[in-house]
Short mmCIF file of N, CA and C in Angstrom, two decimals:
data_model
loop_
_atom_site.label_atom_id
_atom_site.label_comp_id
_atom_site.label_asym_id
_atom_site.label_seq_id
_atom_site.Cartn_x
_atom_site.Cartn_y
_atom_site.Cartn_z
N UNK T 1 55.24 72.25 -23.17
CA UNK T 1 56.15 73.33 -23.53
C UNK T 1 55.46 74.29 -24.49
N UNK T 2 56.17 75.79 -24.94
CA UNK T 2 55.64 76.75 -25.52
C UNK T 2 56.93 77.36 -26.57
N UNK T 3 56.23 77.89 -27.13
CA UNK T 3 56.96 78.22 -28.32
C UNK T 3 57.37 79.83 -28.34
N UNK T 4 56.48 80.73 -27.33
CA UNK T 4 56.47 82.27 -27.44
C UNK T 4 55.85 82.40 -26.47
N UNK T 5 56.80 83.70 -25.70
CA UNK T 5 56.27 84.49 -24.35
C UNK T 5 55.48 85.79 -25.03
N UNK T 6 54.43 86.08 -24.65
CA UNK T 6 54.32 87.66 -25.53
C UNK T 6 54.27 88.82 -23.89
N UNK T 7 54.47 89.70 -24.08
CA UNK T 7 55.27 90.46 -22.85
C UNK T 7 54.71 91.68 -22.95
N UNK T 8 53.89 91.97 -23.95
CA UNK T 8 53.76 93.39 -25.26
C UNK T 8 52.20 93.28 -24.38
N UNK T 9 52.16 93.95 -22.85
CA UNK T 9 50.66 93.97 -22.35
C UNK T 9 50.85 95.46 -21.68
N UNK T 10 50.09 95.66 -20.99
CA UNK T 10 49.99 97.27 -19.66
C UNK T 10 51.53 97.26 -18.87
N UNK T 11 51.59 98.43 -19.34
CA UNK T 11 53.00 98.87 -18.68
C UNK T 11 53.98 98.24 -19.29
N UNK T 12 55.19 98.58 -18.52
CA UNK T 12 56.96 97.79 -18.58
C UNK T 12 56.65 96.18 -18.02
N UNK T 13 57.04 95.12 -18.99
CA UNK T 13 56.84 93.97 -18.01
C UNK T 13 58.53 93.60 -18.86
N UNK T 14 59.07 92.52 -17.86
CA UNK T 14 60.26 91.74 -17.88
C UNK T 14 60.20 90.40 -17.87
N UNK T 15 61.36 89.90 -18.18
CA UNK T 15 61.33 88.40 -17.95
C UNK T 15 63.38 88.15 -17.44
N UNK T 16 63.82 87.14 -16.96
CA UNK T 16 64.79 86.51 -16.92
C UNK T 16 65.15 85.38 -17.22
N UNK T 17 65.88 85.11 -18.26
CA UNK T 17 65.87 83.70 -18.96
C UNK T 17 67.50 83.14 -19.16
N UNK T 18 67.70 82.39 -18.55
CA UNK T 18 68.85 81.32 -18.86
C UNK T 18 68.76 80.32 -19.55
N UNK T 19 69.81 79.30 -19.53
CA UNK T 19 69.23 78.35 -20.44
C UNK T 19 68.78 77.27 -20.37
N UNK T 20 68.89 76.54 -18.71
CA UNK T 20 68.26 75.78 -18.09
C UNK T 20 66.49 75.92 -18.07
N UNK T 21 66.27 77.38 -18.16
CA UNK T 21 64.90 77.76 -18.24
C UNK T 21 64.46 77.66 -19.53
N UNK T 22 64.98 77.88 -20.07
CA UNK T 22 64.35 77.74 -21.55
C UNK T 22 64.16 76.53 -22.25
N UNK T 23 65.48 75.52 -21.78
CA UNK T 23 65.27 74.33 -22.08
C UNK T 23 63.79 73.76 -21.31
N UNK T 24 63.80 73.97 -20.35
CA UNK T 24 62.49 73.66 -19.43
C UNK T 24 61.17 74.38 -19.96
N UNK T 25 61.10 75.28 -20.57
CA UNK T 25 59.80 76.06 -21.00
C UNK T 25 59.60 75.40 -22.20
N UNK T 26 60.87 75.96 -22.97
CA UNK T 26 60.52 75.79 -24.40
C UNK T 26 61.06 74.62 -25.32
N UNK T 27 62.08 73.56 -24.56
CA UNK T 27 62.87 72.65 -25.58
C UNK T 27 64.03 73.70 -26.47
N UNK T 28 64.12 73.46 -27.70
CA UNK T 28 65.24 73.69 -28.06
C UNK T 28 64.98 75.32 -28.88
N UNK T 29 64.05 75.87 -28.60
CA UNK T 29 64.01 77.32 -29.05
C UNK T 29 62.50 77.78 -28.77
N UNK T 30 62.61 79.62 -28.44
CA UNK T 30 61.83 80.49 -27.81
C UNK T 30 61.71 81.90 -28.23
N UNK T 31 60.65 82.30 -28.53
CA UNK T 31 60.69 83.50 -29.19
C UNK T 31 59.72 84.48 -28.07
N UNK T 32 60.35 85.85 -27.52
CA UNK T 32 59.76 86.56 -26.53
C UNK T 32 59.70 87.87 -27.48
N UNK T 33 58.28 88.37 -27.51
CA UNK T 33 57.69 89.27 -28.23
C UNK T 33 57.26 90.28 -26.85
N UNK T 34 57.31 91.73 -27.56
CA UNK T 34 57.57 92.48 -26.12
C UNK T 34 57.40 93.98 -27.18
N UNK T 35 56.68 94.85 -25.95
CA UNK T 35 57.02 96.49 -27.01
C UNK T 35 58.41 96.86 -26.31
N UNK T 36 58.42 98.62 -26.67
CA UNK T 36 59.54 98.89 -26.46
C UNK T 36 60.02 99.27 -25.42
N UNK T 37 59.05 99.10 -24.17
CA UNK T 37 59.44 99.20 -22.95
C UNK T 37 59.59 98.09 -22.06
N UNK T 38 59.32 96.82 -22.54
CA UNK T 38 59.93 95.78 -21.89
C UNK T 38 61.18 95.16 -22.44
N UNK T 39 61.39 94.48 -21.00
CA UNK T 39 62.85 93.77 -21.35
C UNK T 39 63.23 92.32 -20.75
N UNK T 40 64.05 92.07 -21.57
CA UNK T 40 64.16 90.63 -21.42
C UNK T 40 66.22 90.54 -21.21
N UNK T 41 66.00 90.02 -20.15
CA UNK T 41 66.89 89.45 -19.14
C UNK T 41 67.93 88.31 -19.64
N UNK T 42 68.89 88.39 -20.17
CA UNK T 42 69.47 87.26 -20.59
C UNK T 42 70.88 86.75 -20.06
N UNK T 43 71.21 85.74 -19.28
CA UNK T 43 72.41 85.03 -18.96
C UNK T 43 73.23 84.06 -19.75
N UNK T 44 74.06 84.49 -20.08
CA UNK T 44 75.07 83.97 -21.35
C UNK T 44 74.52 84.25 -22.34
N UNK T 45 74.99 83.59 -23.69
CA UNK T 45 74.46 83.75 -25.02
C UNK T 45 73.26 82.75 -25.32
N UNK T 46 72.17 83.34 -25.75
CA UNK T 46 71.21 82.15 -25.80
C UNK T 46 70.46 82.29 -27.13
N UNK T 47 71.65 83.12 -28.53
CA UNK T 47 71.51 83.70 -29.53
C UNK T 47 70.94 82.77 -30.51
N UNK T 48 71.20 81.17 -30.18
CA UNK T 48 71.34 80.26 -30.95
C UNK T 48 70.01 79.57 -30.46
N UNK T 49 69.14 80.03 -29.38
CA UNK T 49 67.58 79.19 -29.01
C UNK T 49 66.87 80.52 -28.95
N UNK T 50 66.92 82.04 -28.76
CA UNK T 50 66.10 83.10 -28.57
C UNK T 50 65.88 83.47 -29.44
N UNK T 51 65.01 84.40 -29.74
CA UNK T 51 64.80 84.92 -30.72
C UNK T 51 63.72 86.15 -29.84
N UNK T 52 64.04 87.46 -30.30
CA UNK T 52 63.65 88.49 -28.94
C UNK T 52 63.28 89.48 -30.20
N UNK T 53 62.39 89.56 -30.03
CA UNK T 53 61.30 90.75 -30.88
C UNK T 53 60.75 92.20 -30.20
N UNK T 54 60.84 93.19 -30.70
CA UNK T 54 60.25 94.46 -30.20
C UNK T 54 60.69 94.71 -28.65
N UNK T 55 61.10 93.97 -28.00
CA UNK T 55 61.63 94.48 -26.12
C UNK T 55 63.17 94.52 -26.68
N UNK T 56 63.84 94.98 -25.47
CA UNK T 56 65.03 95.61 -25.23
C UNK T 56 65.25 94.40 -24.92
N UNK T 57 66.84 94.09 -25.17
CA UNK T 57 67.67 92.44 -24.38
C UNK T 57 69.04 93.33 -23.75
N UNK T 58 68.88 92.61 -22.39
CA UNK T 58 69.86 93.16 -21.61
C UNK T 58 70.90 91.43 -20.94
N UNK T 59 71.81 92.23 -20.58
CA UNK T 59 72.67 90.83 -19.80
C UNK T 59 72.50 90.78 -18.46
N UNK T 60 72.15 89.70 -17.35
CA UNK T 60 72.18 89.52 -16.46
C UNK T 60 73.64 89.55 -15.91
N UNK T 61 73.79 90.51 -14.74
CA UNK T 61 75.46 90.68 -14.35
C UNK T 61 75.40 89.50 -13.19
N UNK T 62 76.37 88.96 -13.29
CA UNK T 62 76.48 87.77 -12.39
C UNK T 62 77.94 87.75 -11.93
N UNK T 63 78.08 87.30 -10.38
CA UNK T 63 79.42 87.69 -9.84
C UNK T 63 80.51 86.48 -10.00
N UNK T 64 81.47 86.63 -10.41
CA UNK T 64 82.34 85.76 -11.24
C UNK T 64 82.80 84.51 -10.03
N UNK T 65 82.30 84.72 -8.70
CA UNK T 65 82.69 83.67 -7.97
C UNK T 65 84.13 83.50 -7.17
N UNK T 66 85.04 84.25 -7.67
CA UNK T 66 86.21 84.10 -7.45
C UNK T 66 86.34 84.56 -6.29
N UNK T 67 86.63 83.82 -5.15
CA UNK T 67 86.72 84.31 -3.58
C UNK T 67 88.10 84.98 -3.70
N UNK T 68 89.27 84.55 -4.19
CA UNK T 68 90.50 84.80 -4.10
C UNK T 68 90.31 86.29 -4.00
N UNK T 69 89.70 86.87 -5.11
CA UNK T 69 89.51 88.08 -5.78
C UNK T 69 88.81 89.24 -4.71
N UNK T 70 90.01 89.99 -4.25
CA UNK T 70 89.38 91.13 -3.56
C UNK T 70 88.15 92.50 -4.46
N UNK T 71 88.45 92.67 -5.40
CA UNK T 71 87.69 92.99 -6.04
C UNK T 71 86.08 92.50 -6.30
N UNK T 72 85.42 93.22 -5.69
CA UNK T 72 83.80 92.32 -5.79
C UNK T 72 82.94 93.64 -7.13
N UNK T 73 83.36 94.36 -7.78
CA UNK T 73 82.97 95.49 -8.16
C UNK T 73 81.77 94.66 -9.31
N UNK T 74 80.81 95.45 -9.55
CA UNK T 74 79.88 95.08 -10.37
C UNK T 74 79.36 96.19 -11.17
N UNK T 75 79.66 96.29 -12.66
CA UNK T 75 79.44 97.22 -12.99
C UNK T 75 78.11 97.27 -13.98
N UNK T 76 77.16 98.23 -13.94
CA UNK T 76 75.71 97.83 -14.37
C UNK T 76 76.20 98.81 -16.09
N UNK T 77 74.76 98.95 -16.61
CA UNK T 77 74.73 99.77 -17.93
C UNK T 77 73.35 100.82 -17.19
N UNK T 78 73.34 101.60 -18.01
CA UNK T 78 72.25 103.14 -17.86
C UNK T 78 71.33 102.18 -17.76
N UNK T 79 70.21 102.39 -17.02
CA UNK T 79 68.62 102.36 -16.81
C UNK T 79 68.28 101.11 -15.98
N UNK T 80 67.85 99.90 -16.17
CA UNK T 80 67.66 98.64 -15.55
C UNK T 80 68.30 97.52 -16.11
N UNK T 81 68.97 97.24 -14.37
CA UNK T 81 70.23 95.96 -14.36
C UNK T 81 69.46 94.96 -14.09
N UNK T 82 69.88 93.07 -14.16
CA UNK T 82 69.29 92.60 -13.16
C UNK T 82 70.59 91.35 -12.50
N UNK T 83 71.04 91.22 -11.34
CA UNK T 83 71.92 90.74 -10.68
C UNK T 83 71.42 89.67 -10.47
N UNK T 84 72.13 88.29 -10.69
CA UNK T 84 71.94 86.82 -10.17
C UNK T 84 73.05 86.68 -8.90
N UNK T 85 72.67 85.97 -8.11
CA UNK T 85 73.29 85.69 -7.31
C UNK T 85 73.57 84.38 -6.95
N UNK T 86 75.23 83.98 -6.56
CA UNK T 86 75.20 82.66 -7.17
C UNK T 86 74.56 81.52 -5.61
N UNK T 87 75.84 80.34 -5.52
CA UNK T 87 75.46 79.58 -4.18
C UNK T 87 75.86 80.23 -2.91
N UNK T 88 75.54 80.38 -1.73
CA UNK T 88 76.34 80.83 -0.61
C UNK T 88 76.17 82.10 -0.52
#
């Protein structure tokens, strides 16, 4: 396991991190260092194992599952989204 992603290289680079992944990378905490044009990808709150330096932190939009629900609408923020998609 690792303690720090550094992200802060040529160009825009990204990452996507949940918390199954992080437990798997890093154990119980992870620090992603990044300039100001990368970004880091985050699903749920992971406020309490991340720790996100110099990149932008965005939320992964993920579709709530609910078949019942005619409504499938997904609504992003300005610039770059990133969509999970679930089983099926």
């Amino acid at each position: 396991s690792f303690e720090t992603i550094d992200l802060d290289g040529n160009g825009a680079n990204y990452v996507i991190i949940d918390a199954a992944t992080l437990a798997a990378l890093a154990g119980s905490a992870l620090t992603i260092a990044g300039g100001s044009d990368d970004i880091v990808f985050t699903e749920n709150d992971l406020s309490g194992s991340l720790t996100v330096t110099g990149a932008t932190t965005k939320s992964v939009i993920t579709d709530d599952a609910d078949v019942s629900s005619a409504d499938d609408t997904l609504t992003g923020t300005a610039g770059i989204d990133a969509i999970k998609s679930g089983a099926g």
